Amino acid sequence: MFFGSRKEEKSEMGTVDVEAEWFLVAKMRAFVEAQDPSAKEADNFTLRRFLRARDLDIEKGSSLFLKYLKWRRQAVPNGFISESEIQNELPQRKVCLQGFDKVGRPIVVGFAAKHDYSKRNMDEFKRFVAYFLDKACARMPSGQEKFICIADFKGWGYSHCDIRAYIAALEVMQNYYPERLGKVLLINVPQIFMKTWKVVYPFIDKNTKEKFIFVDDKKLQETLLVDIDESQLPDIYGGKLPLVPIENA
């Protein structure tokens, strides 16, 4: 399956030699399984995502993956995060999940102005990030490894600013869900957010930075329809799908 005729594949890293890449995955598997037997439960696509996240460097990719296994045992000991573990986060209704874009990526919609800084407990917030990322990953159809996100900043102001939470969310996604993010479309972004963006931007790794796209308000629906068909676009943006809170997805 992995070592047939040589072919190339396009990814965020550019054109990749598939045969050579799977050979590296096999070497990485031998290394991580020797370090942590639970690595045997991970499929090759999972290992490839961690390897790609470190530009096909086996040592760095293995280190990232082994840290993920340790984190998963500690942060998600039951294999999933229950709604009872994120009781302060869910009522804010700040993340929804419904529909698929034109290449089959699940659509996550986040509302920045619904984040309540006053109720934020960092450990619970990190659990919430893992919760909705797990939900998004579970909705991916066979052959798809990424999701697309619409980050809506309508109504956002300094009272909603929570730089520590933004950085924490990035760390969870980049360290434990690498190569899962396909694209983030930032919409209705107020000018005052750009000061916060300058603080957060350095914490985004180089493979992820190009996935954040600021959308011109005047071309909002036009831009969204490039990636998402009208039948799958949330109705609040002129599409036909109602929003579905993440816990009901």
Steps between C-alpha positions, in 0.01 A plus 500: 500500500772745601792370296354460152596704197659836576264795483479856625235675703432866572484622859564821695867402478489507120536194278584195711649168387239266644716187500785679676256649749350163596851361538568773757170419673610135532827607658317735733261222602787270597649776714184615682376146566832421666453805723128459573317173418165685482627655175397174332138617524568799273449456126754606241305810402521627857876448505528672164324811630747532786788437262375763256455746784876481552592514131566123477764510774460157665658601830290814538183334374549208739559734793180690420301177471632352825408822681153468349459146635598615848264799480212285377533260793497788747250739338258246351533190721157365404563534128259792468409822679149508639272803508513489881872587483436825310187632667611864497601493134206335325227749607689778321403340166818632340581202276274328247560208265298419190544434130803433281695715260553414133785257575322325787645684797261545797410863566565642847357844577637693797364823647776698670263748666321219685811403692451603864838584648351546848388135511809353340694237691810415298495125562132481409556719195773266373265206551239687297746556215584128498127421516408694188809388312412137577147569375630654178738209441224246562292657221773473238402261221736224389800645320467843660732607782420870539224741597427857396409773749302822471615728783239774540608813690175692469449702819850426629657763724771529761262360760512170310876498458666199661852464363589220741204296374584568134856383550384196699261401221781528247726285714239226536427498127861518383650258752225240526298534177769585244406518133129490587433865418436561132412870505366773729287772343501798737189709434345821637836585653508845667811711460568496874554123483817550298690609812411167660590317178851645509547347845355161406654463152854406616354199683364352175744254345626559149297215350181649641537875446403488133174323589358814669315710242350842580182550297397839362159592646383618157579160348386283792246272334693494173815384683320239710339353189841435347554222755145420610196423288185699579326178610768451770554863600347610834178692449629804689745552211241458226515122477241234576628312806396601851772527759541196725662549845807282536345282771213408264718428200 
